[in-house]
PDB file of C-alpha atoms in Angstrom:
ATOM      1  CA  UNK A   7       0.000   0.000   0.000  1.00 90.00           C
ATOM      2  CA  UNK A   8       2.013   2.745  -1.451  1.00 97.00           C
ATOM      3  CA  UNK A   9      -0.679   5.820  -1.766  1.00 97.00           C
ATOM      4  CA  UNK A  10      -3.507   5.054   0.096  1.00 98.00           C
ATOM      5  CA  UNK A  11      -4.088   3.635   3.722  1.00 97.00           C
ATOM      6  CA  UNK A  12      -7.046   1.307   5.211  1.00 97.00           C
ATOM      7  CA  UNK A  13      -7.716   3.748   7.979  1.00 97.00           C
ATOM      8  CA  UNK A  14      -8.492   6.327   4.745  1.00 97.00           C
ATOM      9  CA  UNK A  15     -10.928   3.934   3.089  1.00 98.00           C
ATOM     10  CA  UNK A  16     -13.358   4.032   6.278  1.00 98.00           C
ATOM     11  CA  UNK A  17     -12.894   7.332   7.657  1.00 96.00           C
ATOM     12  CA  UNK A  18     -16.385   9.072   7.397  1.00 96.00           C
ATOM     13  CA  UNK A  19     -17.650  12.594   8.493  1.00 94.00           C
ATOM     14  CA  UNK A  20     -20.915  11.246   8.401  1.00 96.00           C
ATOM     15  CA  UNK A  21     -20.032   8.492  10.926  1.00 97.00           C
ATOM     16  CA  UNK A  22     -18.148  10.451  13.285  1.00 96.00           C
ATOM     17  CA  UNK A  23     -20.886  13.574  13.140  1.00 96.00           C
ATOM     18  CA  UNK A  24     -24.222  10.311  13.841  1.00 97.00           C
ATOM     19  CA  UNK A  25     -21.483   8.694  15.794  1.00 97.00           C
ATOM     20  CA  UNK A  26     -21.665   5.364  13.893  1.00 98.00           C
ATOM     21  CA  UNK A  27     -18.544   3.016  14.253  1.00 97.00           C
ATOM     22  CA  UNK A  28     -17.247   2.355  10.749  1.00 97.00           C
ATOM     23  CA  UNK A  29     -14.620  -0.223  11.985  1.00 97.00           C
ATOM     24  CA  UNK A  30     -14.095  -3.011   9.223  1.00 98.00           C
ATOM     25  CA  UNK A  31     -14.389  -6.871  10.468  1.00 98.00           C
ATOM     26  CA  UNK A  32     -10.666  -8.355   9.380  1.00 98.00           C
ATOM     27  CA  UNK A  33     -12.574  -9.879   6.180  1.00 98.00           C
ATOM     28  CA  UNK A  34     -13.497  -5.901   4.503  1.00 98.00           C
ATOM     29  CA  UNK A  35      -9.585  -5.025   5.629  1.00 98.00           C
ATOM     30  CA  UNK A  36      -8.482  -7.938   3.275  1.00 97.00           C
ATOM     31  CA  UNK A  37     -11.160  -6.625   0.467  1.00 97.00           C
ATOM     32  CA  UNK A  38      -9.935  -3.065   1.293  1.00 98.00           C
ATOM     33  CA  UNK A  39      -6.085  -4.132   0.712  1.00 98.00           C
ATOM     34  CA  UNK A  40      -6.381  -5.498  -2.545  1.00 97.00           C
ATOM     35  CA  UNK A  41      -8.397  -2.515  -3.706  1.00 98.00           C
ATOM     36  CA  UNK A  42      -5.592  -0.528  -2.519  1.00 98.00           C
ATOM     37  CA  UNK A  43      -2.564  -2.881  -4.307  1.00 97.00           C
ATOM     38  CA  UNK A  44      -4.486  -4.411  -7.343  1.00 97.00           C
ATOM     39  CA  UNK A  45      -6.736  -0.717  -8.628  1.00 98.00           C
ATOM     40  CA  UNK A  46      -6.165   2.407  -5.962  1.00 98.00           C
ATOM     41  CA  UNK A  47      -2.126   2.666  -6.313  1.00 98.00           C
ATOM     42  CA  UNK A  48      -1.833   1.682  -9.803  1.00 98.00           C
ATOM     43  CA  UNK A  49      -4.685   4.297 -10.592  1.00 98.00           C
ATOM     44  CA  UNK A  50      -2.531   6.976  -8.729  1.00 98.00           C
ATOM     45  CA  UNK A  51       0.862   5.648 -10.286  1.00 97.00           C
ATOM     46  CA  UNK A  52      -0.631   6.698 -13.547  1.00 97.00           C
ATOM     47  CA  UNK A  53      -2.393   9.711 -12.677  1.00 98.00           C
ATOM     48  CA  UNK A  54       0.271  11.126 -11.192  1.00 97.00           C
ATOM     49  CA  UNK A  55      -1.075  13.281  -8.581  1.00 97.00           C
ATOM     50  CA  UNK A  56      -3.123  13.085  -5.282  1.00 97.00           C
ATOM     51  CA  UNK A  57      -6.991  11.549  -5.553  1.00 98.00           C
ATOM     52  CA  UNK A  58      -9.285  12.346  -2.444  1.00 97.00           C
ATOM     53  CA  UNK A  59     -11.182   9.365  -1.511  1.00 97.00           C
ATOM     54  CA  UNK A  60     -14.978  10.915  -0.253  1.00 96.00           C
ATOM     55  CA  UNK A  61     -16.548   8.012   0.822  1.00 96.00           C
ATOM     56  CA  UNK A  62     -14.657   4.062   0.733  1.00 97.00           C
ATOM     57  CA  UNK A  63     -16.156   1.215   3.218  1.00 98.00           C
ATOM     58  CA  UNK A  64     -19.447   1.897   4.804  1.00 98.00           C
ATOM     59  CA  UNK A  65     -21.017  -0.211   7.025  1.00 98.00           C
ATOM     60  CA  UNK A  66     -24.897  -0.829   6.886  1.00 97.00           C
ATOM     61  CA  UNK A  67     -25.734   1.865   9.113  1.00 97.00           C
ATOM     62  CA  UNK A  68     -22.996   4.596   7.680  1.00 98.00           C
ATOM     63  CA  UNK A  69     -24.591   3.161   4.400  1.00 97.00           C
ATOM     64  CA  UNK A  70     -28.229   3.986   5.067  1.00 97.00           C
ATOM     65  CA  UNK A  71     -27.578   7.106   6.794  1.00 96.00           C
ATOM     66  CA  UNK A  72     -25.616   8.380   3.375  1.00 94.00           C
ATOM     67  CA  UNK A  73     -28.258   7.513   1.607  1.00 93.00           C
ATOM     68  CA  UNK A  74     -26.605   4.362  -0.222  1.00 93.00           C
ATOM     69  CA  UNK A  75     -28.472   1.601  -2.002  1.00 92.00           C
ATOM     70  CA  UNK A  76     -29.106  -1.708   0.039  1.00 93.00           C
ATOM     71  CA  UNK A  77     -26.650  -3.840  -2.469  1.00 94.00           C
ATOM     72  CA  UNK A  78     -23.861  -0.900  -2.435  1.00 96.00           C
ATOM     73  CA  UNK A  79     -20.367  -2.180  -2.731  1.00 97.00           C
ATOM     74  CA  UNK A  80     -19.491   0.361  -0.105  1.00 98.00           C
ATOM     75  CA  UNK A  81     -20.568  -2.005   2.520  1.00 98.00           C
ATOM     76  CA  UNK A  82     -18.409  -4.997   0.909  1.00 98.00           C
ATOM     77  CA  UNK A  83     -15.484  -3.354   1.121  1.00 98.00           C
ATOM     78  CA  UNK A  84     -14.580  -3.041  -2.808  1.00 98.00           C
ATOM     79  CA  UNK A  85     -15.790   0.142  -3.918  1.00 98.00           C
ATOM     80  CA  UNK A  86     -14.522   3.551  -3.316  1.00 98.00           C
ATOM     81  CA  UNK A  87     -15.817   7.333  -4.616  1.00 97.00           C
ATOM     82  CA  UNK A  88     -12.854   9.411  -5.478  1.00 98.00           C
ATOM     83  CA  UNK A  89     -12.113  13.295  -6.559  1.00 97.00           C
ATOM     84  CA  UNK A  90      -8.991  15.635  -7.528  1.00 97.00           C
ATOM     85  CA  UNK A  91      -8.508  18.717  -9.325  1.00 96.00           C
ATOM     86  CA  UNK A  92      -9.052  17.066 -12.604  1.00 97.00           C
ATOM     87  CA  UNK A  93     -11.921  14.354 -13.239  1.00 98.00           C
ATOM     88  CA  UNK A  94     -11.819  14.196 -16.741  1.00 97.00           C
ATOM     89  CA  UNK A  95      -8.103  13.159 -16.560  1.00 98.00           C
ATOM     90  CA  UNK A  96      -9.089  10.483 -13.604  1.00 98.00           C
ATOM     91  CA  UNK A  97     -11.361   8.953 -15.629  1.00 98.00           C
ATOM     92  CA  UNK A  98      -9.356   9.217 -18.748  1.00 97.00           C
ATOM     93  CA  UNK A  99      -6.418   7.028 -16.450  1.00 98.00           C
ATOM     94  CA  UNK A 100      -8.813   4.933 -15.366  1.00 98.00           C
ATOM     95  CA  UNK A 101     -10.571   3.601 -18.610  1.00 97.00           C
ATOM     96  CA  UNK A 102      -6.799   3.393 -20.537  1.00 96.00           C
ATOM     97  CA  UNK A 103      -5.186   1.974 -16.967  1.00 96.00           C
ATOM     98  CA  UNK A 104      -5.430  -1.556 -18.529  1.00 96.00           C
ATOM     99  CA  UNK A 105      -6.923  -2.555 -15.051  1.00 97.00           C
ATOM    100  CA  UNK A 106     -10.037  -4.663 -14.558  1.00 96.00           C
ATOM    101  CA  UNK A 107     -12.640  -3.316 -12.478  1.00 97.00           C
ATOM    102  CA  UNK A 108     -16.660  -4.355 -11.544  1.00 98.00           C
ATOM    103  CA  UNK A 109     -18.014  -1.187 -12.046  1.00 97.00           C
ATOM    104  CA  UNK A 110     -16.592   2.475 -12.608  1.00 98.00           C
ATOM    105  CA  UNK A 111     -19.355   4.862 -12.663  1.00 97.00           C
ATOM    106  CA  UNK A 112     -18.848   8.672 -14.023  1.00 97.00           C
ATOM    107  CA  UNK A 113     -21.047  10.238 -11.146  1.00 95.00           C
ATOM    108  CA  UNK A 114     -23.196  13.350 -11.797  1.00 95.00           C
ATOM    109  CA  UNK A 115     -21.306  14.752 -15.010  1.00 95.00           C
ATOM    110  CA  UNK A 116     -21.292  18.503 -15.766  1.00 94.00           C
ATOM    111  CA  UNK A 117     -22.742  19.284 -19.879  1.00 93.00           C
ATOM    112  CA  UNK A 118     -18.834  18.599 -21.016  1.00 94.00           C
ATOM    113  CA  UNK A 119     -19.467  14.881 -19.255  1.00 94.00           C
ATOM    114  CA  UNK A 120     -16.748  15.840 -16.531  1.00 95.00           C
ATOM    115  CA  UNK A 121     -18.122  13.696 -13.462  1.00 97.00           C
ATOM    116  CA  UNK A 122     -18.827  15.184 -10.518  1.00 96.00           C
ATOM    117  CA  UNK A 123     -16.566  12.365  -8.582  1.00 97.00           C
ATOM    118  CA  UNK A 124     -15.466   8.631 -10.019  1.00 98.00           C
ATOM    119  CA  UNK A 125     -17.142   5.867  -8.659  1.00 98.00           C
ATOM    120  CA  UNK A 126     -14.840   2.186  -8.687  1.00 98.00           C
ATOM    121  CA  UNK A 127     -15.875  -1.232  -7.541  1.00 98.00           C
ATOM    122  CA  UNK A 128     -13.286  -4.175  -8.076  1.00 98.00           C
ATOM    123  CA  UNK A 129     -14.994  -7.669  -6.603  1.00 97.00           C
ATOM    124  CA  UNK A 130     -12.592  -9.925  -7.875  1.00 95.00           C
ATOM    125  CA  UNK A 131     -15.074 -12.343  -8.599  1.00 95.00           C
ATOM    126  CA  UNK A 132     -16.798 -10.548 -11.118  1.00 97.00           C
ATOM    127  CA  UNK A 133     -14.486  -8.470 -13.230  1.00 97.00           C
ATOM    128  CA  UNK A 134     -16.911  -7.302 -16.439  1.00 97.00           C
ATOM    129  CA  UNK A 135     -15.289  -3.589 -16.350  1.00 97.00           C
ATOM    130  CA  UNK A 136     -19.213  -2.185 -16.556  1.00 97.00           C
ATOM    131  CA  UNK A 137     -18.975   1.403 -17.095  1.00 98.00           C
ATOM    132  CA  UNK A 138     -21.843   3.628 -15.814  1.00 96.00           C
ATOM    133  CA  UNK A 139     -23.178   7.285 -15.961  1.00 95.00           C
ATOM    134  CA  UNK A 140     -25.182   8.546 -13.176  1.00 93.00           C
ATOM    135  CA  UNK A 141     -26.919  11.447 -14.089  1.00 92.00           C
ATOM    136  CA  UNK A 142     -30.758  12.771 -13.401  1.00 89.00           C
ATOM    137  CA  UNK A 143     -31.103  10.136 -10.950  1.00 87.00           C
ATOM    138  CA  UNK A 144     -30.390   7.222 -13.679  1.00 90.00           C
ATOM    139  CA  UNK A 145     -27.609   4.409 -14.359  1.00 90.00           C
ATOM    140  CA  UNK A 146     -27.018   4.459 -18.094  1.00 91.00           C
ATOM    141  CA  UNK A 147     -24.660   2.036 -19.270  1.00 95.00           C
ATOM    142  CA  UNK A 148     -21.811   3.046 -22.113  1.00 90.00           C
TER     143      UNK A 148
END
């Protein structure tokens, strides 16, 4: 874990401010570390520059009181929302990384399709690099 750190992938305003305990079981700290080796650090390698992780693990209750859906990878461990100074180039890196993913979703784009914040899921189990737009409250696939 070169760029990133567990304790970064559960910290949560929102569970410190409802005082909710966002403390990962030992399983979600394995799921969390190979996010971090196998997509997180490679993703920053090739970007180059710093990525803000908004929101990583959430357990059920962090999850519900954010407003996440019921099957959210969130709460599994594997998913993580991320923002810098330059989205388009994020997601650019991303989708030409060469990486497998689950799902990356371009969340809430501006009219140039800039997202708002990248969404990435990586369940080993299920690698189909599905890429998403969330915008008007709707999943389109591309």
């Amino acid at each position: 874990m070169k760029y990133f750190t567990i304790k970064e992938l559960t910290s949560s305003h929102t569970a410190k401010k409802l005082s909710i305990d966002n403390t990962p079981s030992e399983e979600i700290k394995e799921r969390l570390t190979y996010l971090i080796e196998s997509t997180l650090d490679p993703i920053r390698e090739a970007f180059g520059a710093p990525i803000v992780i908004t929101s990583g693990y959430r357990c059920e209750l962090l999850n519900k009181a954010c407003g996440g859906s019921k099957t959210s990878h969130h709460t599994k461990g594997i998913a993580v929302d991320m923002d810098t100074d330059d989205n388009a180039k994020l997601w650019d890196t991303i989708i030409n990384s060469g990486l497998q993913w689950t799902q990356l979703i371009n969340e809430k784009p501006n009219d140039e399709g800039v997202p708002s914040w990248v969404h990435i899921s990586v369940d080993p189990d299920n690698l189909k690099n599905e890429i998403l737009i969330y915008k008007n409250n709707k999943y389109t696939r591309i």
